[in-house]
Amino acid sequence: MAAPLSSQSPVESDAGLNTPLFQRVAVIGLGLIGGSLAAAIRQQQLAVEVVAYDREADDLRAGVALGVIDTAESSVAAAVQGADLVVVAVPVRATEAVLAEIRPALSHQAILTDVGSTKASFVAAVEAVFGQLGPRVIPGHPIAGSEKSGVHAANPELFANHKVILTPAEGVDGASFERLKSLWEGCGARVLAMSVGYHDEVLAATSHLPHLIAFSLVDTLAGEDQNMDIFRYAAGGFRDFTRIAASDPVMWHDIFLSNRDAVLRVIDHFSRDLDQLRDAIEHQDGAMLLRVFSRAKAAREHFTKMLSGQAYVTDMNQKQVTFRMQPGGSMNGDIRVPGDKSISHRSIMLGALADGVTEVRGFLEGEDSLATLQAFRDMGVTIEGPDNGHVRIHGVGIDGLQAPRGPLYLGNSGTAMRLFAGLLAAQPFDTELTGDESLSRRPMGRVADPLRAMGAVIDTAEGGRPPLKIHGSQALTGIHYEMPVASAQVKSCLLLAGLYAEGATSVTEPAPTRDHTERMLEGFGYHVHRKGATSSVSGGGRLTASEIDVPADISSAAFFLVAASIAPESDLTLRHVGMNPTRVGVINILRLMGASIEVLNEREIGGEPVADLRVRSATLRGIDIPEDQVPLAIDEFPVLFVAAACAEGETVLRGAEELRVKESDRIQVMADGLTALGVESTVTADGIVIPGGQRLGGGTVDSHGDHRIAMSFAVASLRAEGEIVVNDCANVATSFPGFVELARETGIQIAAEGE
Ligand code: NAP
């Protein structure tokens, strides 16, 4: 080509938005990627001038005509001359030859980068041509593409909202790196930095292997006798493979030859796993198939959550949900509220460690228990479901857990993290326990310290906070532990560690706490010695699979107990409610207030007492709440305040400081909400005084994102005289899935907006 061509039709640009980062960008190889980058740079005015060289003069002419570049140059050297950024955008296998042409013309100040799909090969080519990797050589790889190739497919939007990986060496010039990063960001991309080796490993697994499988599968099936039919009847799955297999053969041939070692490693790994699946099918090993399939099915959600550092169902929290209730109504029906959270957690843990298959029904499909479930899948346990509260756990036995491939992510669940710490302290493998942002702020020293006294080796982050790094293969010895603060989580953690310890492990609590772990261990046939405030277990036993019908959560039932009590003409039955003596404060208190609650059909399931409750409307009276009932009803006070407002006479609560440090300051937030409805109350340091017999008006209440506050005011609407609106209710879905539907079905005139 004699004279350089110049662009006659510049791409439309947001004039003046960007100060040019570069004077002259030279793109070598004007195909899909080189052309798209050139077009994006021009469109965003990130350089004063974009020039290109391609071995096809037609492509260069097209580049100018399409406005992709400013100027076409007739040789590599001419393009590179005077450029402060040179982008190599040729097929990977052509890189070394192109670099040899670049070298004589390249300024010392220029940045040299590429877009190739493999990075070790680019580094090797640079070293072969230049002798070493200079500080301004920065390999790059945009994770964006198209089935089409060539400059005609160039698209300035190609990189918008896509990732670009840069793989700078240690001695990289920082300013050059930042400039190149800004260029890609200016094209709309998100830039990540990683090492060359890591890039090639990751891409081998996530991109190269899937392409290889697609090429191979489509080729194999195309060679079958009935190949026409295979393509004619191709179902969705196979069609996806054919789409991938339609990628550019030359480019992929390059990639596999250039990333040989990493690709071979991942092919070998995959072939072994595929052989195992083949064997499982041959030998009718359904358990193996289920294990792999259920782990794979859950993987996408799991890793998405892990990457975003968010808990399992918090997507709901992103949305603003408002409850709007019309006043009045009565409560009738026969219902079962969702399962107890503490018991849901423990059912998965013990089911996983038991011999045999444990069937769980009534499992709470909330964020915390789902995190526990996933963690056991990660440790090789096959778990089917949850499907409408039904979970089937194929127990692996007390010593059957396998090392997880990465950290165990426990979402927002403090219970899970503390219980896991005990359970994993003596496993023959190391584990790391992580959680979301809020869990990462919670102290774990109160479990790590006594576990260390048993012989566990656990590292925590600063201040005893997560992540917890548990070093496996430790021989634990039973201890006696006097808990300084009453905590069911610490007690459970130590008892679970005690299953693996030499001798007896015993825990004495200063005040009674929930005893779901002790009861469920008994339910799985593991003896727990209980005397007074002390529980102990001896290590070395086994757990036997069980059937668990998770009791309905009494904390969730509480809203309906109060609702049916305060609404006229109500008659409501709540089925299968957990009646653990450490949890029944709400029933005791409501009965003292004159509520009509019949306890029917009392029975024991999996070590836990359950009963059906029939509640009818009653005239409630205000009471001095006995202080010994406070810890037994601590989560139920918000809705009990609503009962108090509807009662005749004054209700006084004392000794409930803990309410101020729950998900919200539940005393103040409830008092503010009641005020919004025209109900007076007096807040005290450790409680509240609510004069009864008050009229509830309508109004707008802020729940402060506290699910129990939101549900309490939904209940209040039954006795209100106007519409009640409660803001910030999205969290209800995580603690009480289906609350709105159940409330509506039984008589509350509620609508949720924004779901
Ligand atoms: P493309 O559309 O085929 O473009 C490559 C261009 O380079 C073609 O115009 C080609 O000319 C030219 N070229 C080949 N050898 C050359 C040489 N020795 N001197 C000068 N020009 C030469 O391919 P692409 O998709 O843009 O791929 C370019 C690079 O980007 C590759 O390294 C690829 O690994 C990487 N990449 C591709 C994708 C994707 O999805 N396509 C995604 C990320 C990264 P001819 O037309 O004469 O062959």
PDB file of N, CA, C and O in Angstrom, residues 664-727:
ATOM      1  N   SER A 664     -32.779  -4.856  65.350  1.00  0.00           N
ATOM      2  CA  SER A 664     -32.933  -3.406  65.561  1.00  0.00           C
ATOM      3  C   SER A 664     -33.064  -3.238  67.076  1.00  0.00           C
ATOM      4  O   SER A 664     -33.092  -4.212  67.812  1.00  0.00           O
ATOM      5  N   ASP A 665     -33.126  -1.980  67.537  1.00  0.00           N
ATOM      6  CA  ASP A 665     -33.453  -1.748  68.951  1.00  0.00           C
ATOM      7  C   ASP A 665     -34.963  -1.979  69.046  1.00  0.00           C
ATOM      8  O   ASP A 665     -35.773  -1.091  68.786  1.00  0.00           O
ATOM      9  N   ARG A 666     -35.323  -3.208  69.368  1.00  0.00           N
ATOM     10  CA  ARG A 666     -36.728  -3.596  69.197  1.00  0.00           C
ATOM     11  C   ARG A 666     -37.660  -2.854  70.146  1.00  0.00           C
ATOM     12  O   ARG A 666     -38.858  -2.741  69.873  1.00  0.00           O
ATOM     13  N   ILE A 667     -37.144  -2.366  71.265  1.00  0.00           N
ATOM     14  CA  ILE A 667     -38.018  -1.627  72.176  1.00  0.00           C
ATOM     15  C   ILE A 667     -38.346  -0.271  71.553  1.00  0.00           C
ATOM     16  O   ILE A 667     -39.509   0.105  71.412  1.00  0.00           O
ATOM     17  N   GLN A 668     -37.312   0.450  71.140  1.00  0.00           N
ATOM     18  CA  GLN A 668     -37.529   1.795  70.590  1.00  0.00           C
ATOM     19  C   GLN A 668     -38.287   1.745  69.271  1.00  0.00           C
ATOM     20  O   GLN A 668     -39.219   2.523  69.046  1.00  0.00           O
ATOM     21  N   VAL A 669     -37.903   0.824  68.411  1.00  0.00           N
ATOM     22  CA  VAL A 669     -38.540   0.769  67.089  1.00  0.00           C
ATOM     23  C   VAL A 669     -40.028   0.411  67.224  1.00  0.00           C
ATOM     24  O   VAL A 669     -40.890   0.979  66.543  1.00  0.00           O
ATOM     25  N   MET A 670     -40.339  -0.501  68.147  1.00  0.00           N
ATOM     26  CA  MET A 670     -41.761  -0.837  68.370  1.00  0.00           C
ATOM     27  C   MET A 670     -42.497   0.365  68.953  1.00  0.00           C
ATOM     28  O   MET A 670     -43.630   0.672  68.545  1.00  0.00           O
ATOM     29  N   ALA A 671     -41.870   1.055  69.936  1.00  0.00           N
ATOM     30  CA  ALA A 671     -42.522   2.215  70.550  1.00  0.00           C
ATOM     31  C   ALA A 671     -42.797   3.279  69.493  1.00  0.00           C
ATOM     32  O   ALA A 671     -43.894   3.856  69.444  1.00  0.00           O
ATOM     33  N   ASP A 672     -41.817   3.504  68.599  1.00  0.00           N
ATOM     34  CA  ASP A 672     -42.007   4.506  67.540  1.00  0.00           C
ATOM     35  C   ASP A 672     -43.157   4.095  66.610  1.00  0.00           C
ATOM     36  O   ASP A 672     -43.966   4.924  66.203  1.00  0.00           O
ATOM     37  N   GLY A 673     -43.189   2.814  66.291  1.00  0.00           N
ATOM     38  CA  GLY A 673     -44.249   2.330  65.402  1.00  0.00           C
ATOM     39  C   GLY A 673     -45.621   2.476  66.050  1.00  0.00           C
ATOM     40  O   GLY A 673     -46.591   2.895  65.409  1.00  0.00           O
ATOM     41  N   LEU A 674     -45.691   2.139  67.327  1.00  0.00           N
ATOM     42  CA  LEU A 674     -46.975   2.276  68.034  1.00  0.00           C
ATOM     43  C   LEU A 674     -47.391   3.747  68.059  1.00  0.00           C
ATOM     44  O   LEU A 674     -48.561   4.080  67.849  1.00  0.00           O
ATOM     45  N   THR A 675     -46.417   4.631  68.304  1.00  0.00           N
ATOM     46  CA  THR A 675     -46.729   6.070  68.318  1.00  0.00           C
ATOM     47  C   THR A 675     -47.320   6.493  66.973  1.00  0.00           C
ATOM     48  O   THR A 675     -48.283   7.268  66.920  1.00  0.00           O
ATOM     49  N   ALA A 676     -46.735   5.960  65.882  1.00  0.00           N
ATOM     50  CA  ALA A 676     -47.237   6.320  64.549  1.00  0.00           C
ATOM     51  C   ALA A 676     -48.706   5.932  64.390  1.00  0.00           C
ATOM     52  O   ALA A 676     -49.428   6.503  63.576  1.00  0.00           O
ATOM     53  N   LEU A 677     -49.147   4.937  65.175  1.00  0.00           N
ATOM     54  CA  LEU A 677     -50.563   4.519  65.097  1.00  0.00           C
ATOM     55  C   LEU A 677     -51.391   5.167  66.204  1.00  0.00           C
ATOM     56  O   LEU A 677     -52.537   4.787  66.446  1.00  0.00           O
ATOM     57  N   GLY A 678     -50.763   6.087  66.947  1.00  0.00           N
ATOM     58  CA  GLY A 678     -51.491   6.796  67.998  1.00  0.00           C
ATOM     59  C   GLY A 678     -51.540   6.049  69.321  1.00  0.00           C
ATOM     60  O   GLY A 678     -52.380   6.342  70.179  1.00  0.00           O
ATOM     61  N   VAL A 679     -50.640   5.071  69.504  1.00  0.00           N
ATOM     62  CA  VAL A 679     -50.634   4.291  70.750  1.00  0.00           C
ATOM     63  C   VAL A 679     -49.494   4.780  71.637  1.00  0.00           C
ATOM     64  O   VAL A 679     -48.342   4.826  71.208  1.00  0.00           O
ATOM     65  N   GLU A 680     -49.838   5.110  72.873  1.00  0.00           N
ATOM     66  CA  GLU A 680     -48.819   5.605  73.806  1.00  0.00           C
ATOM     67  C   GLU A 680     -48.077   4.454  74.467  1.00  0.00           C
ATOM     68  O   GLU A 680     -48.651   3.404  74.732  1.00  0.00           O
ATOM     69  N   SER A 681     -46.814   4.715  74.787  1.00  0.00           N
ATOM     70  CA  SER A 681     -46.060   3.752  75.591  1.00  0.00           C
ATOM     71  C   SER A 681     -44.910   4.517  76.220  1.00  0.00           C
ATOM     72  O   SER A 681     -44.576   5.619  75.784  1.00  0.00           O
ATOM     73  N   THR A 682     -44.316   3.931  77.270  1.00  0.00           N
ATOM     74  CA  THR A 682     -43.167   4.577  77.902  1.00  0.00           C
ATOM     75  C   THR A 682     -41.998   3.609  77.844  1.00  0.00           C
ATOM     76  O   THR A 682     -42.078   2.489  78.374  1.00  0.00           O
ATOM     77  N   VAL A 683     -40.945   4.057  77.198  1.00  0.00           N
ATOM     78  CA  VAL A 683     -39.763   3.205  77.070  1.00  0.00           C
ATOM     79  C   VAL A 683     -38.911   3.360  78.331  1.00  0.00           C
ATOM     80  O   VAL A 683     -38.686   4.470  78.803  1.00  0.00           O
ATOM     81  N   THR A 684     -38.457   2.252  78.884  1.00  0.00           N
ATOM     82  CA  THR A 684     -37.562   2.290  80.039  1.00  0.00           C
ATOM     83  C   THR A 684     -36.219   1.691  79.628  1.00  0.00           C
ATOM     84  O   THR A 684     -36.087   1.174  78.516  1.00  0.00           O
ATOM     85  N   ALA A 685     -35.247   1.756  80.558  1.00  0.00           N
ATOM     86  CA  ALA A 685     -33.901   1.291  80.193  1.00  0.00           C
ATOM     87  C   ALA A 685     -33.915  -0.172  79.778  1.00  0.00           C
ATOM     88  O   ALA A 685     -33.243  -0.569  78.831  1.00  0.00           O
ATOM     89  N   ASP A 686     -34.683  -0.992  80.460  1.00  0.00           N
ATOM     90  CA  ASP A 686     -34.647  -2.432  80.179  1.00  0.00           C
ATOM     91  C   ASP A 686     -36.004  -2.974  79.767  1.00  0.00           C
ATOM     92  O   ASP A 686     -36.246  -4.174  79.870  1.00  0.00           O
ATOM     93  N   GLY A 687     -36.897  -2.096  79.328  1.00  0.00           N
ATOM     94  CA  GLY A 687     -38.196  -2.614  78.914  1.00  0.00           C
ATOM     95  C   GLY A 687     -39.128  -1.523  78.444  1.00  0.00           C
ATOM     96  O   GLY A 687     -38.693  -0.521  77.869  1.00  0.00           O
ATOM     97  N   ILE A 688     -40.419  -1.722  78.705  1.00  0.00           N
ATOM     98  CA  ILE A 688     -41.425  -0.783  78.196  1.00  0.00           C
ATOM     99  C   ILE A 688     -42.679  -0.908  79.061  1.00  0.00           C
ATOM    100  O   ILE A 688     -42.930  -1.976  79.656  1.00  0.00           O
ATOM    101  N   VAL A 689     -43.424   0.190  79.139  1.00  0.00           N
ATOM    102  CA  VAL A 689     -44.722   0.141  79.817  1.00  0.00           C
ATOM    103  C   VAL A 689     -45.759   0.531  78.775  1.00  0.00           C
ATOM    104  O   VAL A 689     -45.647   1.585  78.138  1.00  0.00           O
ATOM    105  N   ILE A 690     -46.754  -0.329  78.578  1.00  0.00           N
ATOM    106  CA  ILE A 690     -47.781  -0.047  77.571  1.00  0.00           C
ATOM    107  C   ILE A 690     -49.146  -0.014  78.259  1.00  0.00           C
ATOM    108  O   ILE A 690     -49.633  -1.052  78.723  1.00  0.00           O
ATOM    109  N   PRO A 691     -49.748   1.168  78.319  1.00  0.00           N
ATOM    110  CA  PRO A 691     -51.091   1.227  78.893  1.00  0.00           C
ATOM    111  C   PRO A 691     -52.053   0.538  77.920  1.00  0.00           C
ATOM    112  O   PRO A 691     -51.948   0.744  76.712  1.00  0.00           O
ATOM    113  N   GLY A 692     -52.918  -0.275  78.399  1.00  0.00           N
ATOM    114  CA  GLY A 692     -53.806  -1.038  77.517  1.00  0.00           C
ATOM    115  C   GLY A 692     -55.012  -0.238  77.086  1.00  0.00           C
ATOM    116  O   GLY A 692     -55.111   0.960  77.331  1.00  0.00           O
ATOM    117  N   GLY A 693     -55.925  -0.946  76.428  1.00  0.00           N
ATOM    118  CA  GLY A 693     -57.210  -0.379  76.040  1.00  0.00           C
ATOM    119  C   GLY A 693     -57.105   0.785  75.072  1.00  0.00           C
ATOM    120  O   GLY A 693     -57.987   1.636  75.018  1.00  0.00           O
ATOM    121  N   GLN A 694     -56.042   0.845  74.311  1.00  0.00           N
ATOM    122  CA  GLN A 694     -55.888   1.990  73.424  1.00  0.00           C
ATOM    123  C   GLN A 694     -56.469   1.700  72.039  1.00  0.00           C
ATOM    124  O   GLN A 694     -56.557   0.547  71.611  1.00  0.00           O
ATOM    125  N   ARG A 695     -56.840   2.783  71.350  1.00  0.00           N
ATOM    126  CA  ARG A 695     -57.335   2.622  69.982  1.00  0.00           C
ATOM    127  C   ARG A 695     -56.152   2.698  69.025  1.00  0.00           C
ATOM    128  O   ARG A 695     -55.301   3.578  69.158  1.00  0.00           O
ATOM    129  N   LEU A 696     -56.109   1.735  68.117  1.00  0.00           N
ATOM    130  CA  LEU A 696     -55.025   1.740  67.120  1.00  0.00           C
ATOM    131  C   LEU A 696     -55.519   2.447  65.870  1.00  0.00           C
ATOM    132  O   LEU A 696     -56.511   2.014  65.276  1.00  0.00           O
ATOM    133  N   GLY A 697     -54.852   3.534  65.496  1.00  0.00           N
ATOM    134  CA  GLY A 697     -55.231   4.225  64.275  1.00  0.00           C
ATOM    135  C   GLY A 697     -54.483   3.637  63.094  1.00  0.00           C
ATOM    136  O   GLY A 697     -53.816   2.607  63.213  1.00  0.00           O
ATOM    137  N   GLY A 698     -54.607   4.270  61.942  1.00  0.00           N
ATOM    138  CA  GLY A 698     -53.792   3.872  60.799  1.00  0.00           C
ATOM    139  C   GLY A 698     -52.505   4.679  60.813  1.00  0.00           C
ATOM    140  O   GLY A 698     -52.336   5.564  61.654  1.00  0.00           O
ATOM    141  N   GLY A 699     -51.604   4.372  59.904  1.00  0.00           N
ATOM    142  CA  GLY A 699     -50.373   5.161  59.833  1.00  0.00           C
ATOM    143  C   GLY A 699     -49.278   4.405  59.124  1.00  0.00           C
ATOM    144  O   GLY A 699     -49.462   3.260  58.686  1.00  0.00           O
ATOM    145  N   THR A 700     -48.130   5.055  59.019  1.00  0.00           N
ATOM    146  CA  THR A 700     -46.985   4.450  58.343  1.00  0.00           C
ATOM    147  C   THR A 700     -45.885   4.157  59.356  1.00  0.00           C
ATOM    148  O   THR A 700     -45.529   5.022  60.162  1.00  0.00           O
ATOM    149  N   VAL A 701     -45.393   2.946  59.307  1.00  0.00           N
ATOM    150  CA  VAL A 701     -44.414   2.475  60.290  1.00  0.00           C
ATOM    151  C   VAL A 701     -43.134   2.103  59.547  1.00  0.00           C
ATOM    152  O   VAL A 701     -43.190   1.468  58.494  1.00  0.00           O
ATOM    153  N   ASP A 702     -42.000   2.470  60.120  1.00  0.00           N
ATOM    154  CA  ASP A 702     -40.721   2.051  59.553  1.00  0.00           C
ATOM    155  C   ASP A 702     -40.224   0.832  60.335  1.00  0.00           C
ATOM    156  O   ASP A 702     -40.007   0.915  61.538  1.00  0.00           O
ATOM    157  N   SER A 703     -40.025  -0.273  59.632  1.00  0.00           N
ATOM    158  CA  SER A 703     -39.622  -1.505  60.340  1.00  0.00           C
ATOM    159  C   SER A 703     -38.113  -1.552  60.589  1.00  0.00           C
ATOM    160  O   SER A 703     -37.622  -2.465  61.241  1.00  0.00           O
ATOM    161  N   HIS A 704     -37.380  -0.616  60.041  1.00  0.00           N
ATOM    162  CA  HIS A 704     -35.912  -0.620  60.136  1.00  0.00           C
ATOM    163  C   HIS A 704     -35.329  -1.935  59.630  1.00  0.00           C
ATOM    164  O   HIS A 704     -34.320  -2.424  60.143  1.00  0.00           O
ATOM    165  N   GLY A 705     -35.991  -2.529  58.674  1.00  0.00           N
ATOM    166  CA  GLY A 705     -35.487  -3.773  58.076  1.00  0.00           C
ATOM    167  C   GLY A 705     -35.595  -4.971  59.012  1.00  0.00           C
ATOM    168  O   GLY A 705     -35.053  -6.037  58.721  1.00  0.00           O
ATOM    169  N   ASP A 706     -36.301  -4.806  60.108  1.00  0.00           N
ATOM    170  CA  ASP A 706     -36.410  -5.907  61.083  1.00  0.00           C
ATOM    171  C   ASP A 706     -37.687  -6.697  60.785  1.00  0.00           C
ATOM    172  O   ASP A 706     -38.806  -6.185  60.932  1.00  0.00           O
ATOM    173  N   HIS A 707     -37.487  -7.958  60.391  1.00  0.00           N
ATOM    174  CA  HIS A 707     -38.623  -8.775  59.965  1.00  0.00           C
ATOM    175  C   HIS A 707     -39.688  -8.912  61.040  1.00  0.00           C
ATOM    176  O   HIS A 707     -40.875  -8.905  60.753  1.00  0.00           O
ATOM    177  N   ARG A 708     -39.266  -9.029  62.292  1.00  0.00           N
ATOM    178  CA  ARG A 708     -40.280  -9.248  63.341  1.00  0.00           C
ATOM    179  C   ARG A 708     -41.121  -7.994  63.594  1.00  0.00           C
ATOM    180  O   ARG A 708     -42.293  -8.080  63.948  1.00  0.00           O
ATOM    181  N   ILE A 709     -40.511  -6.836  63.423  1.00  0.00           N
ATOM    182  CA  ILE A 709     -41.272  -5.586  63.578  1.00  0.00           C
ATOM    183  C   ILE A 709     -42.322  -5.518  62.459  1.00  0.00           C
ATOM    184  O   ILE A 709     -43.490  -5.207  62.697  1.00  0.00           O
ATOM    185  N   ALA A 710     -41.882  -5.840  61.247  1.00  0.00           N
ATOM    186  CA  ALA A 710     -42.801  -5.762  60.100  1.00  0.00           C
ATOM    187  C   ALA A 710     -44.009  -6.673  60.314  1.00  0.00           C
ATOM    188  O   ALA A 710     -45.158  -6.266  60.130  1.00  0.00           O
ATOM    189  N   MET A 711     -43.741  -7.912  60.712  1.00  0.00           N
ATOM    190  CA  MET A 711     -44.856  -8.862  60.874  1.00  0.00           C
ATOM    191  C   MET A 711     -45.748  -8.465  62.047  1.00  0.00           C
ATOM    192  O   MET A 711     -46.968  -8.661  62.017  1.00  0.00           O
ATOM    193  N   SER A 712     -45.163  -7.870  63.085  1.00  0.00           N
ATOM    194  CA  SER A 712     -45.959  -7.462  64.245  1.00  0.00           C
ATOM    195  C   SER A 712     -46.988  -6.409  63.841  1.00  0.00           C
ATOM    196  O   SER A 712     -48.148  -6.463  64.269  1.00  0.00           O
ATOM    197  N   PHE A 713     -46.582  -5.469  62.995  1.00  0.00           N
ATOM    198  CA  PHE A 713     -47.541  -4.427  62.605  1.00  0.00           C
ATOM    199  C   PHE A 713     -48.562  -4.942  61.593  1.00  0.00           C
ATOM    200  O   PHE A 713     -49.654  -4.397  61.481  1.00  0.00           O
ATOM    201  N   ALA A 714     -48.200  -6.003  60.873  1.00  0.00           N
ATOM    202  CA  ALA A 714     -49.208  -6.637  60.022  1.00  0.00           C
ATOM    203  C   ALA A 714     -50.311  -7.196  60.923  1.00  0.00           C
ATOM    204  O   ALA A 714     -51.506  -7.068  60.640  1.00  0.00           O
ATOM    205  N   VAL A 715     -49.914  -7.779  62.052  1.00  0.00           N
ATOM    206  CA  VAL A 715     -50.882  -8.328  63.009  1.00  0.00           C
ATOM    207  C   VAL A 715     -51.723  -7.189  63.623  1.00  0.00           C
ATOM    208  O   VAL A 715     -52.939  -7.308  63.789  1.00  0.00           O
ATOM    209  N   ALA A 716     -51.067  -6.067  63.908  1.00  0.00           N
ATOM    210  CA  ALA A 716     -51.772  -4.950  64.552  1.00  0.00           C
ATOM    211  C   ALA A 716     -52.947  -4.461  63.715  1.00  0.00           C
ATOM    212  O   ALA A 716     -53.938  -3.955  64.244  1.00  0.00           O
ATOM    213  N   SER A 717     -52.854  -4.637  62.381  1.00  0.00           N
ATOM    214  CA  SER A 717     -53.911  -4.122  61.504  1.00  0.00           C
ATOM    215  C   SER A 717     -55.278  -4.717  61.839  1.00  0.00           C
ATOM    216  O   SER A 717     -56.307  -4.111  61.569  1.00  0.00           O
ATOM    217  N   LEU A 718     -55.287  -5.921  62.432  1.00  0.00           N
ATOM    218  CA  LEU A 718     -56.562  -6.586  62.734  1.00  0.00           C
ATOM    219  C   LEU A 718     -57.418  -5.746  63.687  1.00  0.00           C
ATOM    220  O   LEU A 718     -58.635  -5.856  63.708  1.00  0.00           O
ATOM    221  N   ARG A 719     -56.718  -4.911  64.490  1.00  0.00           N
ATOM    222  CA  ARG A 719     -57.482  -4.090  65.443  1.00  0.00           C
ATOM    223  C   ARG A 719     -57.362  -2.600  65.134  1.00  0.00           C
ATOM    224  O   ARG A 719     -57.741  -1.758  65.951  1.00  0.00           O
ATOM    225  N   ALA A 720     -56.807  -2.273  63.961  1.00  0.00           N
ATOM    226  CA  ALA A 720     -56.598  -0.860  63.648  1.00  0.00           C
ATOM    227  C   ALA A 720     -57.878  -0.249  63.078  1.00  0.00           C
ATOM    228  O   ALA A 720     -58.797  -0.961  62.652  1.00  0.00           O
ATOM    229  N   GLU A 721     -57.888   1.081  63.080  1.00  0.00           N
ATOM    230  CA  GLU A 721     -59.063   1.770  62.529  1.00  0.00           C
ATOM    231  C   GLU A 721     -58.762   2.377  61.160  1.00  0.00           C
ATOM    232  O   GLU A 721     -59.645   2.938  60.533  1.00  0.00           O
ATOM    233  N   GLY A 722     -57.531   2.297  60.736  1.00  0.00           N
ATOM    234  CA  GLY A 722     -57.182   2.825  59.418  1.00  0.00           C
ATOM    235  C   GLY A 722     -56.120   1.947  58.784  1.00  0.00           C
ATOM    236  O   GLY A 722     -55.643   0.979  59.387  1.00  0.00           O
ATOM    237  N   GLU A 723     -55.758   2.304  57.563  1.00  0.00           N
ATOM    238  CA  GLU A 723     -54.763   1.511  56.831  1.00  0.00           C
ATOM    239  C   GLU A 723     -53.385   1.641  57.502  1.00  0.00           C
ATOM    240  O   GLU A 723     -52.991   2.729  57.906  1.00  0.00           O
ATOM    241  N   ILE A 724     -52.675   0.528  57.606  1.00  0.00           N
ATOM    242  CA  ILE A 724     -51.295   0.568  58.119  1.00  0.00           C
ATOM    243  C   ILE A 724     -50.350   0.218  56.970  1.00  0.00           C
ATOM    244  O   ILE A 724     -50.568  -0.755  56.245  1.00  0.00           O
ATOM    245  N   VAL A 725     -49.308   1.040  56.838  1.00  0.00           N
ATOM    246  CA  VAL A 725     -48.286   0.775  55.825  1.00  0.00           C
ATOM    247  C   VAL A 725     -46.978   0.537  56.575  1.00  0.00           C
ATOM    248  O   VAL A 725     -46.629   1.307  57.474  1.00  0.00           O
ATOM    249  N   VAL A 726     -46.291  -0.557  56.250  1.00  0.00           N
ATOM    250  CA  VAL A 726     -44.994  -0.825  56.891  1.00  0.00           C
ATOM    251  C   VAL A 726     -43.921  -0.853  55.802  1.00  0.00           C
ATOM    252  O   VAL A 726     -44.029  -1.614  54.837  1.00  0.00           O
ATOM    253  N   ASN A 727     -42.899  -0.044  55.975  1.00  0.00           N
ATOM    254  CA  ASN A 727     -41.806   0.020  54.997  1.00  0.00           C
ATOM    255  C   ASN A 727     -40.693  -0.969  55.328  1.00  0.00           C
ATOM    256  O   ASN A 727     -40.576  -1.406  56.471  1.00  0.00           O
TER     257      ASN A 727
END
